[in-house]
Amino acid sequence: MNKKTIIAAAVWLALGTMSAQAASAQNEQLSGSAVYSDPGFQEFVETSYGYLKPGSGLKTSSALRDAVASPAKTGKYVYVSVMVKKSDYAGLLSQLGASAGFKMSGERICRYRNAKTICIMGWMLEGSLGQVRKNPLVAKVSVEKPVK
């Protein structure tokens, strides 16, 4: 064997034993604890990273949370897109929130009958779909598959 191979093997062995003896950088006591499933912590993470965008939508309720620390009673929610008849839909949002438990997640531009219209996306109680379809400010309601 030549010198380079012997030196490389010695360095590899020395570094390998040093890394095997290093302590874990993770704190295993916190994993699985109620600290990370607390709704307050989840809301902090969601708003600070931009998931909820608190300035642009309705206040989200704890009914959509899956926190183990404090589970909430929920109804069956479905993800829907609601096509609105007017471009100013602020009044419609408050109506849908009060009557159908609607939680807005965003909006998009849709094409319908050769015209561009606004669709608002969000979650609502399944039992209130018929009531929302009858609303005079709603052009169309469809159940969607949530984007992951």
mmCIF file of N, CA and C in Angstrom:
data_model
loop_
_atom_site.group_PDB
_atom_site.id
_atom_site.type_symbol
_atom_site.label_atom_id
_atom_site.label_comp_id
_atom_site.label_asym_id
_atom_site.label_seq_id
_atom_site.Cartn_x
_atom_site.Cartn_y
_atom_site.Cartn_z
ATOM 1 N N MET A 1 0.846 -1.182 0.000
ATOM 2 C CA MET A 1 0.000 0.000 0.000
ATOM 3 C C MET A 1 0.886 1.238 0.000
ATOM 4 N N ASN A 2 0.385 2.247 -0.621
ATOM 5 C CA ASN A 2 1.177 3.466 -0.627
ATOM 6 C C ASN A 2 0.767 4.378 0.529
ATOM 7 N N LYS A 3 1.531 5.427 0.725
ATOM 8 C CA LYS A 3 1.337 6.315 1.875
ATOM 9 C C LYS A 3 -0.012 7.037 1.830
ATOM 10 N N LYS A 4 -0.425 7.478 0.645
ATOM 11 C CA LYS A 4 -1.676 8.229 0.528
ATOM 12 C C LYS A 4 -2.872 7.387 0.965
ATOM 13 N N THR A 5 -2.884 6.135 0.613
ATOM 14 C CA THR A 5 -4.000 5.257 0.981
ATOM 15 C C THR A 5 -4.034 5.042 2.483
ATOM 16 N N ILE A 6 -2.863 4.855 3.096
ATOM 17 C CA ILE A 6 -2.800 4.631 4.542
ATOM 18 C C ILE A 6 -3.236 5.895 5.291
ATOM 19 N N ILE A 7 -2.786 7.059 4.840
ATOM 20 C CA ILE A 7 -3.171 8.307 5.500
ATOM 21 C C ILE A 7 -4.675 8.553 5.343
ATOM 22 N N ALA A 8 -5.210 8.306 4.157
ATOM 23 C CA ALA A 8 -6.646 8.504 3.926
ATOM 24 C C ALA A 8 -7.471 7.576 4.808
ATOM 25 N N ALA A 9 -7.028 6.332 4.970
ATOM 26 C CA ALA A 9 -7.749 5.386 5.827
ATOM 27 C C ALA A 9 -7.680 5.824 7.286
ATOM 28 N N ALA A 10 -6.531 6.332 7.724
ATOM 29 C CA ALA A 10 -6.391 6.777 9.111
ATOM 30 C C ALA A 10 -7.278 7.993 9.384
ATOM 31 N N VAL A 11 -7.317 8.944 8.456
ATOM 32 C CA VAL A 11 -8.169 10.125 8.622
ATOM 33 C C VAL A 11 -9.636 9.712 8.624
ATOM 34 N N TRP A 12 -10.009 8.824 7.731
ATOM 35 C CA TRP A 12 -11.394 8.349 7.650
ATOM 36 C C TRP A 12 -11.805 7.666 8.954
ATOM 37 N N LEU A 13 -10.928 6.840 9.514
ATOM 38 C CA LEU A 13 -11.218 6.166 10.784
ATOM 39 C C LEU A 13 -11.341 7.166 11.925
ATOM 40 N N ALA A 14 -10.453 8.144 11.969
ATOM 41 C CA ALA A 14 -10.491 9.136 13.047
ATOM 42 C C ALA A 14 -11.762 9.978 12.971
ATOM 43 N N LEU A 15 -12.114 10.420 11.797
ATOM 44 C CA LEU A 15 -13.337 11.219 11.644
ATOM 45 C C LEU A 15 -14.590 10.383 11.891
ATOM 46 N N GLY A 16 -14.555 9.138 11.491
ATOM 47 C CA GLY A 16 -15.707 8.258 11.706
ATOM 48 C C GLY A 16 -15.970 8.004 13.171
ATOM 49 N N THR A 17 -14.926 7.809 13.970
ATOM 50 C CA THR A 17 -15.129 7.571 15.401
ATOM 51 C C THR A 17 -15.548 8.843 16.110
ATOM 52 N N MET A 18 -15.048 10.003 15.638
ATOM 53 C CA MET A 18 -15.454 11.261 16.264
ATOM 54 C C MET A 18 -16.926 11.556 16.000
ATOM 55 N N SER A 19 -17.396 11.285 14.788
ATOM 56 C CA SER A 19 -18.797 11.576 14.481
ATOM 57 C C SER A 19 -19.728 10.572 15.150
ATOM 58 N N ALA A 20 -19.277 9.366 15.383
ATOM 59 C CA ALA A 20 -20.115 8.373 16.056
ATOM 60 C C ALA A 20 -20.302 8.719 17.522
ATOM 61 N N GLN A 21 -19.345 9.444 18.113
ATOM 62 C CA GLN A 21 -19.435 9.786 19.524
ATOM 63 C C GLN A 21 -20.127 11.127 19.759
ATOM 64 N N ALA A 22 -20.404 11.879 18.698
ATOM 65 C CA ALA A 22 -21.024 13.196 18.866
ATOM 66 C C ALA A 22 -22.450 13.042 19.378
ATOM 67 N N ALA A 23 -22.831 13.946 20.273
ATOM 68 C CA ALA A 23 -24.181 13.903 20.840
ATOM 69 C C ALA A 23 -25.193 14.402 19.807
ATOM 70 N N SER A 24 -26.398 13.926 19.922
ATOM 71 C CA SER A 24 -27.461 14.320 19.013
ATOM 72 C C SER A 24 -27.811 15.792 19.233
ATOM 73 N N ALA A 25 -28.004 16.518 18.138
ATOM 74 C CA ALA A 25 -28.347 17.935 18.238
ATOM 75 C C ALA A 25 -29.830 18.135 18.512
ATOM 76 N N GLN A 26 -30.630 17.093 18.373
ATOM 77 C CA GLN A 26 -32.069 17.203 18.587
ATOM 78 C C GLN A 26 -32.419 16.948 20.035
ATOM 79 N N ASN A 27 -33.491 17.538 20.471
ATOM 80 C CA ASN A 27 -33.999 17.308 21.811
ATOM 81 C C ASN A 27 -35.183 16.357 21.696
ATOM 82 N N GLU A 28 -34.953 15.083 21.988
ATOM 83 C CA GLU A 28 -36.002 14.082 21.805
ATOM 84 C C GLU A 28 -37.137 14.214 22.814
ATOM 85 N N GLN A 29 -36.933 14.950 23.888
ATOM 86 C CA GLN A 29 -37.986 15.086 24.889
ATOM 87 C C GLN A 29 -39.163 15.897 24.353
ATOM 88 N N LEU A 30 -38.921 16.820 23.415
ATOM 89 C CA LEU A 30 -39.997 17.665 22.900
ATOM 90 C C LEU A 30 -40.777 17.021 21.765
ATOM 91 N N SER A 31 -40.197 16.030 21.097
ATOM 92 C CA SER A 31 -40.914 15.442 19.969
ATOM 93 C C SER A 31 -42.129 14.677 20.460
ATOM 94 N N GLY A 32 -43.259 14.937 19.839
ATOM 95 C CA GLY A 32 -44.506 14.274 20.214
ATOM 96 C C GLY A 32 -45.222 14.921 21.377
ATOM 97 N N SER A 33 -44.665 15.997 21.935
ATOM 98 C CA SER A 33 -45.318 16.639 23.071
ATOM 99 C C SER A 33 -46.418 17.574 22.582
ATOM 100 N N ALA A 34 -47.212 18.051 23.511
ATOM 101 C CA ALA A 34 -48.337 18.921 23.168
ATOM 102 C C ALA A 34 -47.900 20.331 22.790
ATOM 103 N N VAL A 35 -46.620 20.650 22.954
ATOM 104 C CA VAL A 35 -46.143 21.997 22.640
ATOM 105 C C VAL A 35 -46.346 22.306 21.162
ATOM 106 N N TYR A 36 -46.026 21.353 20.287
ATOM 107 C CA TYR A 36 -46.103 21.594 18.857
ATOM 108 C C TYR A 36 -47.513 21.446 18.310
ATOM 109 N N SER A 37 -48.412 20.816 19.032
ATOM 110 C CA SER A 37 -49.781 20.683 18.544
ATOM 111 C C SER A 37 -50.716 21.689 19.193
ATOM 112 N N ASP A 38 -50.174 22.636 19.926
ATOM 113 C CA ASP A 38 -50.981 23.680 20.539
ATOM 114 C C ASP A 38 -51.510 24.619 19.450
ATOM 115 N N PRO A 39 -52.805 24.951 19.444
ATOM 116 C CA PRO A 39 -53.358 25.812 18.392
ATOM 117 C C PRO A 39 -52.696 27.184 18.313
ATOM 118 N N GLY A 40 -52.288 27.736 19.436
ATOM 119 C CA GLY A 40 -51.617 29.033 19.410
ATOM 120 C C GLY A 40 -50.290 28.969 18.682
ATOM 121 N N PHE A 41 -49.535 27.902 18.906
ATOM 122 C CA PHE A 41 -48.260 27.730 18.217
ATOM 123 C C PHE A 41 -48.486 27.502 16.727
ATOM 124 N N GLN A 42 -49.489 26.687 16.383
ATOM 125 C CA GLN A 42 -49.786 26.436 14.972
ATOM 126 C C GLN A 42 -50.167 27.720 14.255
ATOM 127 N N GLU A 43 -50.985 28.547 14.899
ATOM 128 C CA GLU A 43 -51.402 29.795 14.273
ATOM 129 C C GLU A 43 -50.217 30.733 14.096
ATOM 130 N N PHE A 44 -49.299 30.755 15.067
ATOM 131 C CA PHE A 44 -48.095 31.575 14.939
ATOM 132 C C PHE A 44 -47.280 31.134 13.728
ATOM 133 N N VAL A 45 -47.074 29.836 13.575
ATOM 134 C CA VAL A 45 -46.287 29.328 12.457
ATOM 135 C C VAL A 45 -46.989 29.622 11.136
ATOM 136 N N GLU A 46 -48.304 29.396 11.084
ATOM 137 C CA GLU A 46 -49.040 29.601 9.839
ATOM 138 C C GLU A 46 -49.050 31.066 9.414
ATOM 139 N N THR A 47 -49.222 31.980 10.354
ATOM 140 C CA THR A 47 -49.263 33.391 9.973
ATOM 141 C C THR A 47 -47.874 33.945 9.698
ATOM 142 N N SER A 48 -46.869 33.501 10.412
ATOM 143 C CA SER A 48 -45.535 34.048 10.185
ATOM 144 C C SER A 48 -44.932 33.534 8.884
ATOM 145 N N TYR A 49 -45.342 32.376 8.414
ATOM 146 C CA TYR A 49 -44.832 31.866 7.145
ATOM 147 C C TYR A 49 -45.774 32.153 5.983
ATOM 148 N N GLY A 50 -46.904 32.822 6.237
ATOM 149 C CA GLY A 50 -47.758 33.252 5.150
ATOM 150 C C GLY A 50 -48.823 32.272 4.723
ATOM 151 N N TYR A 51 -49.105 31.219 5.494
ATOM 152 C CA TYR A 51 -50.133 30.270 5.070
ATOM 153 C C TYR A 51 -51.528 30.876 5.200
ATOM 154 N N LEU A 52 -51.791 31.534 6.311
ATOM 155 C CA LEU A 52 -53.133 32.055 6.548
ATOM 156 C C LEU A 52 -53.349 33.437 5.940
ATOM 157 N N LYS A 53 -52.318 34.229 5.819
ATOM 158 C CA LYS A 53 -52.404 35.597 5.314
ATOM 159 C C LYS A 53 -53.540 36.338 6.004
ATOM 160 N N PRO A 54 -53.365 36.704 7.265
ATOM 161 C CA PRO A 54 -54.467 37.246 8.051
ATOM 162 C C PRO A 54 -55.032 38.552 7.521
ATOM 163 N N GLY A 55 -54.290 39.301 6.739
ATOM 164 C CA GLY A 55 -54.808 40.564 6.238
ATOM 165 C C GLY A 55 -55.745 40.424 5.057
ATOM 166 N N SER A 56 -55.758 39.272 4.389
ATOM 167 C CA SER A 56 -56.527 39.168 3.152
ATOM 168 C C SER A 56 -57.747 38.266 3.239
ATOM 169 N N GLY A 57 -58.019 37.669 4.355
ATOM 170 C CA GLY A 57 -59.161 36.767 4.407
ATOM 171 C C GLY A 57 -59.927 36.890 5.698
ATOM 172 N N LEU A 58 -60.915 36.050 5.840
ATOM 173 C CA LEU A 58 -61.694 36.023 7.061
ATOM 174 C C LEU A 58 -60.883 35.410 8.189
ATOM 175 N N LYS A 59 -61.263 35.676 9.405
ATOM 176 C CA LYS A 59 -60.613 35.070 10.559
ATOM 177 C C LYS A 59 -60.920 33.583 10.552
ATOM 178 N N THR A 60 -59.882 32.758 10.561
ATOM 179 C CA THR A 60 -60.108 31.319 10.544
ATOM 180 C C THR A 60 -60.529 30.857 11.923
ATOM 181 N N SER A 61 -61.344 29.870 11.946
ATOM 182 C CA SER A 61 -61.841 29.365 13.216
ATOM 183 C C SER A 61 -61.052 28.134 13.620
ATOM 184 N N SER A 62 -61.170 27.766 14.861
ATOM 185 C CA SER A 62 -60.460 26.581 15.331
ATOM 186 C C SER A 62 -61.134 25.308 14.855
ATOM 187 N N ALA A 63 -62.249 25.410 14.136
ATOM 188 C CA ALA A 63 -62.943 24.223 13.655
ATOM 189 C C ALA A 63 -62.139 23.493 12.585
ATOM 190 N N LEU A 64 -61.189 24.158 11.941
ATOM 191 C CA LEU A 64 -60.395 23.511 10.910
ATOM 192 C C LEU A 64 -59.105 22.909 11.454
ATOM 193 N N ARG A 65 -58.830 23.063 12.720
ATOM 194 C CA ARG A 65 -57.579 22.577 13.295
ATOM 195 C C ARG A 65 -57.648 21.086 13.594
ATOM 196 N N ASP A 66 -56.492 20.460 13.552
ATOM 197 C CA ASP A 66 -56.397 19.057 13.924
ATOM 198 C C ASP A 66 -55.462 18.890 15.120
ATOM 199 N N ALA A 67 -55.434 19.869 15.992
ATOM 200 C CA ALA A 67 -54.509 19.856 17.120
ATOM 201 C C ALA A 67 -54.866 18.745 18.094
ATOM 202 N N VAL A 68 -53.861 18.002 18.485
ATOM 203 C CA VAL A 68 -54.061 16.919 19.441
ATOM 204 C C VAL A 68 -54.257 17.480 20.841
ATOM 205 N N ALA A 69 -53.607 18.607 21.139
ATOM 206 C CA ALA A 69 -53.654 19.166 22.485
ATOM 207 C C ALA A 69 -55.048 19.648 22.854
ATOM 208 N N SER A 70 -55.770 20.235 21.920
ATOM 209 C CA SER A 70 -57.118 20.725 22.220
ATOM 210 C C SER A 70 -58.029 20.487 21.025
ATOM 211 N N PRO A 71 -58.513 19.269 20.859
ATOM 212 C CA PRO A 71 -59.376 19.000 19.708
ATOM 213 C C PRO A 71 -60.688 19.764 19.815
ATOM 214 N N ALA A 72 -61.189 20.213 18.693
ATOM 215 C CA ALA A 72 -62.453 20.948 18.657
ATOM 216 C C ALA A 72 -63.499 20.105 17.953
ATOM 217 N N LYS A 73 -64.755 20.300 18.315
ATOM 218 C CA LYS A 73 -65.832 19.605 17.633
ATOM 219 C C LYS A 73 -65.997 20.227 16.252
ATOM 220 N N THR A 74 -66.090 19.396 15.239
ATOM 221 C CA THR A 74 -66.217 19.910 13.882
ATOM 222 C C THR A 74 -67.365 19.227 13.166
ATOM 223 N N GLY A 75 -67.902 19.914 12.186
ATOM 224 C CA GLY A 75 -68.854 19.316 11.274
ATOM 225 C C GLY A 75 -68.078 18.817 10.077
ATOM 226 N N LYS A 76 -68.781 18.328 9.084
ATOM 227 C CA LYS A 76 -68.097 17.856 7.891
ATOM 228 C C LYS A 76 -67.926 19.032 6.932
ATOM 229 N N TYR A 77 -66.685 19.404 6.679
ATOM 230 C CA TYR A 77 -66.378 20.511 5.788
ATOM 231 C C TYR A 77 -65.998 19.981 4.417
ATOM 232 N N VAL A 78 -66.328 20.744 3.382
ATOM 233 C CA VAL A 78 -65.922 20.420 2.018
ATOM 234 C C VAL A 78 -65.220 21.642 1.431
ATOM 235 N N TYR A 79 -64.303 21.382 0.507
ATOM 236 C CA TYR A 79 -63.568 22.457 -0.162
ATOM 237 C C TYR A 79 -64.345 22.838 -1.421
ATOM 238 N N VAL A 80 -64.701 24.104 -1.553
ATOM 239 C CA VAL A 80 -65.557 24.538 -2.658
ATOM 240 C C VAL A 80 -64.969 25.752 -3.369
ATOM 241 N N SER A 81 -65.437 25.951 -4.598
ATOM 242 C CA SER A 81 -65.204 27.217 -5.289
ATOM 243 C C SER A 81 -66.571 27.829 -5.548
ATOM 244 N N VAL A 82 -66.698 29.096 -5.217
ATOM 245 C CA VAL A 82 -67.957 29.827 -5.360
ATOM 246 C C VAL A 82 -67.735 30.916 -6.402
ATOM 247 N N MET A 83 -68.481 30.837 -7.506
ATOM 248 C CA MET A 83 -68.394 31.864 -8.539
ATOM 249 C C MET A 83 -69.374 32.981 -8.182
ATOM 250 N N VAL A 84 -68.852 34.190 -8.059
ATOM 251 C CA VAL A 84 -69.677 35.321 -7.626
ATOM 252 C C VAL A 84 -70.179 36.096 -8.842
ATOM 253 N N LYS A 85 -71.325 36.768 -8.681
ATOM 254 C CA LYS A 85 -71.901 37.549 -9.778
ATOM 255 C C LYS A 85 -71.326 38.959 -9.843
ATOM 256 N N LYS A 86 -70.915 39.522 -8.704
ATOM 257 C CA LYS A 86 -70.351 40.872 -8.657
ATOM 258 C C LYS A 86 -68.876 40.791 -8.286
ATOM 259 N N SER A 87 -68.099 41.762 -8.765
ATOM 260 C CA SER A 87 -66.673 41.761 -8.418
ATOM 261 C C SER A 87 -66.440 42.204 -6.979
ATOM 262 N N ASP A 88 -67.369 42.947 -6.399
ATOM 263 C CA ASP A 88 -67.272 43.341 -4.993
ATOM 264 C C ASP A 88 -68.070 42.332 -4.167
ATOM 265 N N TYR A 89 -67.370 41.412 -3.537
ATOM 266 C CA TYR A 89 -68.050 40.316 -2.842
ATOM 267 C C TYR A 89 -67.845 40.348 -1.330
ATOM 268 N N ALA A 90 -67.513 41.502 -0.776
ATOM 269 C CA ALA A 90 -67.277 41.597 0.672
ATOM 270 C C ALA A 90 -68.537 41.254 1.459
ATOM 271 N N GLY A 91 -69.691 41.743 1.017
ATOM 272 C CA GLY A 91 -70.947 41.426 1.697
ATOM 273 C C GLY A 91 -71.285 39.953 1.600
ATOM 274 N N LEU A 92 -70.967 39.356 0.453
ATOM 275 C CA LEU A 92 -71.232 37.927 0.271
ATOM 276 C C LEU A 92 -70.391 37.090 1.225
ATOM 277 N N LEU A 93 -69.137 37.495 1.451
ATOM 278 C CA LEU A 93 -68.274 36.744 2.367
ATOM 279 C C LEU A 93 -68.849 36.703 3.774
ATOM 280 N N SER A 94 -69.338 37.837 4.238
ATOM 281 C CA SER A 94 -69.907 37.847 5.586
ATOM 282 C C SER A 94 -71.195 37.030 5.645
ATOM 283 N N GLN A 95 -72.005 37.055 4.580
ATOM 284 C CA GLN A 95 -73.219 36.227 4.533
ATOM 285 C C GLN A 95 -72.869 34.746 4.569
ATOM 286 N N LEU A 96 -71.909 34.350 3.732
ATOM 287 C CA LEU A 96 -71.524 32.935 3.675
ATOM 288 C C LEU A 96 -70.881 32.484 4.977
ATOM 289 N N GLY A 97 -70.099 33.351 5.589
ATOM 290 C CA GLY A 97 -69.471 33.007 6.862
ATOM 291 C C GLY A 97 -70.494 32.780 7.954
ATOM 292 N N ALA A 98 -71.541 33.610 7.979
ATOM 293 C CA ALA A 98 -72.561 33.485 9.022
ATOM 294 C C ALA A 98 -73.501 32.313 8.769
ATOM 295 N N SER A 99 -73.904 32.110 7.517
ATOM 296 C CA SER A 99 -74.925 31.091 7.246
ATOM 297 C C SER A 99 -74.351 29.706 6.970
ATOM 298 N N ALA A 100 -73.211 29.634 6.297
ATOM 299 C CA ALA A 100 -72.688 28.337 5.869
ATOM 300 C C ALA A 100 -71.380 27.964 6.539
ATOM 301 N N GLY A 101 -70.854 28.812 7.415
ATOM 302 C CA GLY A 101 -69.570 28.522 8.045
ATOM 303 C C GLY A 101 -68.428 28.577 7.049
ATOM 304 N N PHE A 102 -68.514 29.461 6.054
ATOM 305 C CA PHE A 102 -67.519 29.543 4.986
ATOM 306 C C PHE A 102 -66.221 30.140 5.500
ATOM 307 N N LYS A 103 -65.103 29.489 5.186
ATOM 308 C CA LYS A 103 -63.760 29.955 5.538
ATOM 309 C C LYS A 103 -62.974 30.133 4.247
ATOM 310 N N MET A 104 -62.718 31.365 3.876
ATOM 311 C CA MET A 104 -62.063 31.661 2.599
ATOM 312 C C MET A 104 -60.594 31.276 2.635
ATOM 313 N N SER A 105 -60.129 30.649 1.535
ATOM 314 C CA SER A 105 -58.710 30.324 1.440
ATOM 315 C C SER A 105 -58.031 31.060 0.292
ATOM 316 N N GLY A 106 -58.806 31.672 -0.608
ATOM 317 C CA GLY A 106 -58.196 32.418 -1.699
ATOM 318 C C GLY A 106 -59.200 32.716 -2.790
ATOM 319 N N GLU A 107 -58.710 33.318 -3.861
ATOM 320 C CA GLU A 107 -59.567 33.619 -5.006
ATOM 321 C C GLU A 107 -58.784 33.383 -6.277
ATOM 322 N N ARG A 108 -59.519 33.215 -7.376
ATOM 323 C CA ARG A 108 -58.880 33.065 -8.678
ATOM 324 C C ARG A 108 -59.825 33.597 -9.752
ATOM 325 N N ILE A 109 -59.287 33.850 -10.920
ATOM 326 C CA ILE A 109 -60.082 34.306 -12.056
ATOM 327 C C ILE A 109 -60.502 33.077 -12.854
ATOM 328 N N CYS A 110 -61.804 32.946 -13.096
ATOM 329 C CA CYS A 110 -62.349 31.811 -13.848
ATOM 330 C C CYS A 110 -62.988 32.322 -15.136
ATOM 331 N N ARG A 111 -63.071 31.461 -16.123
ATOM 332 C CA ARG A 111 -63.785 31.784 -17.360
ATOM 333 C C ARG A 111 -65.110 31.030 -17.340
ATOM 334 N N TYR A 112 -66.187 31.773 -17.569
ATOM 335 C CA TYR A 112 -67.523 31.182 -17.553
ATOM 336 C C TYR A 112 -68.371 31.921 -18.579
ATOM 337 N N ARG A 113 -68.912 31.189 -19.540
ATOM 338 C CA ARG A 113 -69.733 31.770 -20.614
ATOM 339 C C ARG A 113 -68.996 32.913 -21.323
ATOM 340 N N ASN A 114 -67.779 32.658 -21.741
ATOM 341 C CA ASN A 114 -66.938 33.610 -22.479
ATOM 342 C C ASN A 114 -66.672 34.911 -21.724
ATOM 343 N N ALA A 115 -66.689 34.861 -20.423
ATOM 344 C CA ALA A 115 -66.386 36.050 -19.620
ATOM 345 C C ALA A 115 -65.508 35.646 -18.441
ATOM 346 N N LYS A 116 -64.686 36.583 -17.988
ATOM 347 C CA LYS A 116 -63.861 36.339 -16.807
ATOM 348 C C LYS A 116 -64.660 36.712 -15.570
ATOM 349 N N THR A 117 -64.706 35.809 -14.618
ATOM 350 C CA THR A 117 -65.383 36.078 -13.354
ATOM 351 C C THR A 117 -64.473 35.667 -12.211
ATOM 352 N N ILE A 118 -64.849 36.046 -11.012
ATOM 353 C CA ILE A 118 -64.048 35.737 -9.827
ATOM 354 C C ILE A 118 -64.638 34.526 -9.126
ATOM 355 N N CYS A 119 -63.776 33.589 -8.783
ATOM 356 C CA CYS A 119 -64.167 32.438 -7.963
ATOM 357 C C CYS A 119 -63.440 32.564 -6.632
ATOM 358 N N ILE A 120 -64.177 32.431 -5.550
ATOM 359 C CA ILE A 120 -63.537 32.409 -4.237
ATOM 360 C C ILE A 120 -63.483 30.964 -3.775
ATOM 361 N N MET A 121 -62.350 30.577 -3.237
ATOM 362 C CA MET A 121 -62.123 29.206 -2.794
ATOM 363 C C MET A 121 -62.159 29.176 -1.274
ATOM 364 N N GLY A 122 -62.611 28.054 -0.726
ATOM 365 C CA GLY A 122 -62.618 27.938 0.722
ATOM 366 C C GLY A 122 -63.351 26.706 1.200
ATOM 367 N N TRP A 123 -63.508 26.629 2.506
ATOM 368 C CA TRP A 123 -64.151 25.500 3.168
ATOM 369 C C TRP A 123 -65.518 25.937 3.687
ATOM 370 N N MET A 124 -66.499 25.037 3.594
ATOM 371 C CA MET A 124 -67.815 25.311 4.164
ATOM 372 C C MET A 124 -68.444 24.004 4.623
ATOM 373 N N LEU A 125 -69.448 24.141 5.469
ATOM 374 C CA LEU A 125 -70.152 22.960 5.956
ATOM 375 C C LEU A 125 -70.888 22.293 4.803
ATOM 376 N N GLU A 126 -70.809 20.977 4.770
ATOM 377 C CA GLU A 126 -71.384 20.225 3.662
ATOM 378 C C GLU A 126 -72.899 20.402 3.573
ATOM 379 N N GLY A 127 -73.563 20.467 4.703
ATOM 380 C CA GLY A 127 -75.014 20.574 4.718
ATOM 381 C C GLY A 127 -75.554 21.893 4.201
ATOM 382 N N SER A 128 -74.711 22.892 4.037
ATOM 383 C CA SER A 128 -75.187 24.208 3.613
ATOM 384 C C SER A 128 -74.952 24.485 2.130
ATOM 385 N N LEU A 129 -74.563 23.483 1.344
ATOM 386 C CA LEU A 129 -74.312 23.700 -0.084
ATOM 387 C C LEU A 129 -75.568 24.151 -0.823
ATOM 388 N N GLY A 130 -76.699 23.520 -0.539
ATOM 389 C CA GLY A 130 -77.949 23.887 -1.204
ATOM 390 C C GLY A 130 -78.360 25.310 -0.903
ATOM 391 N N GLN A 131 -78.168 25.724 0.315
ATOM 392 C CA GLN A 131 -78.512 27.086 0.731
ATOM 393 C C GLN A 131 -77.635 28.107 0.006
ATOM 394 N N VAL A 132 -76.361 27.799 -0.175
ATOM 395 C CA VAL A 132 -75.447 28.719 -0.858
ATOM 396 C C VAL A 132 -75.792 28.804 -2.341
ATOM 397 N N ARG A 133 -76.184 27.685 -2.943
ATOM 398 C CA ARG A 133 -76.561 27.698 -4.365
ATOM 399 C C ARG A 133 -77.760 28.617 -4.626
ATOM 400 N N LYS A 134 -78.646 28.746 -3.653
ATOM 401 C CA LYS A 134 -79.842 29.583 -3.812
ATOM 402 C C LYS A 134 -79.570 31.066 -3.562
ATOM 403 N N ASN A 135 -78.386 31.410 -3.103
ATOM 404 C CA ASN A 135 -78.047 32.806 -2.819
ATOM 405 C C ASN A 135 -78.038 33.606 -4.127
ATOM 406 N N PRO A 136 -78.710 34.768 -4.185
ATOM 407 C CA PRO A 136 -78.774 35.536 -5.435
ATOM 408 C C PRO A 136 -77.433 36.137 -5.874
ATOM 409 N N LEU A 137 -76.455 36.237 -4.992
ATOM 410 C CA LEU A 137 -75.148 36.788 -5.359
ATOM 411 C C LEU A 137 -74.181 35.728 -5.874
ATOM 412 N N VAL A 138 -74.611 34.451 -5.857
ATOM 413 C CA VAL A 138 -73.752 33.339 -6.264
ATOM 414 C C VAL A 138 -74.188 32.842 -7.636
ATOM 415 N N ALA A 139 -73.241 32.757 -8.576
ATOM 416 C CA ALA A 139 -73.543 32.242 -9.908
ATOM 417 C C ALA A 139 -73.430 30.724 -9.956
ATOM 418 N N LYS A 140 -72.457 30.169 -9.238
ATOM 419 C CA LYS A 140 -72.194 28.733 -9.333
ATOM 420 C C LYS A 140 -71.382 28.299 -8.121
ATOM 421 N N VAL A 141 -71.643 27.082 -7.640
ATOM 422 C CA VAL A 141 -70.874 26.495 -6.541
ATOM 423 C C VAL A 141 -70.435 25.115 -6.986
ATOM 424 N N SER A 142 -69.178 24.790 -6.776
ATOM 425 C CA SER A 142 -68.716 23.442 -7.102
ATOM 426 C C SER A 142 -67.755 22.952 -6.031
ATOM 427 N N VAL A 143 -67.869 21.670 -5.732
ATOM 428 C CA VAL A 143 -66.989 21.039 -4.746
ATOM 429 C C VAL A 143 -65.681 20.709 -5.444
ATOM 430 N N GLU A 144 -64.576 21.079 -4.828
ATOM 431 C CA GLU A 144 -63.246 20.920 -5.417
ATOM 432 C C GLU A 144 -62.419 19.937 -4.605
ATOM 433 N N LYS A 145 -61.325 19.511 -5.193
ATOM 434 C CA LYS A 145 -60.333 18.718 -4.471
ATOM 435 C C LYS A 145 -59.277 19.687 -3.965
ATOM 436 N N PRO A 146 -59.001 19.699 -2.636
ATOM 437 C CA PRO A 146 -58.017 20.661 -2.127
ATOM 438 C C PRO A 146 -56.629 20.418 -2.700
ATOM 439 N N VAL A 147 -55.923 21.495 -3.009
ATOM 440 C CA VAL A 147 -54.560 21.415 -3.528
ATOM 441 C C VAL A 147 -53.622 21.226 -2.364
ATOM 442 N N LYS A 148 -52.700 20.279 -2.477
ATOM 443 C CA LYS A 148 -51.759 20.015 -1.382
ATOM 444 C C LYS A 148 -50.471 20.733 -1.602
#
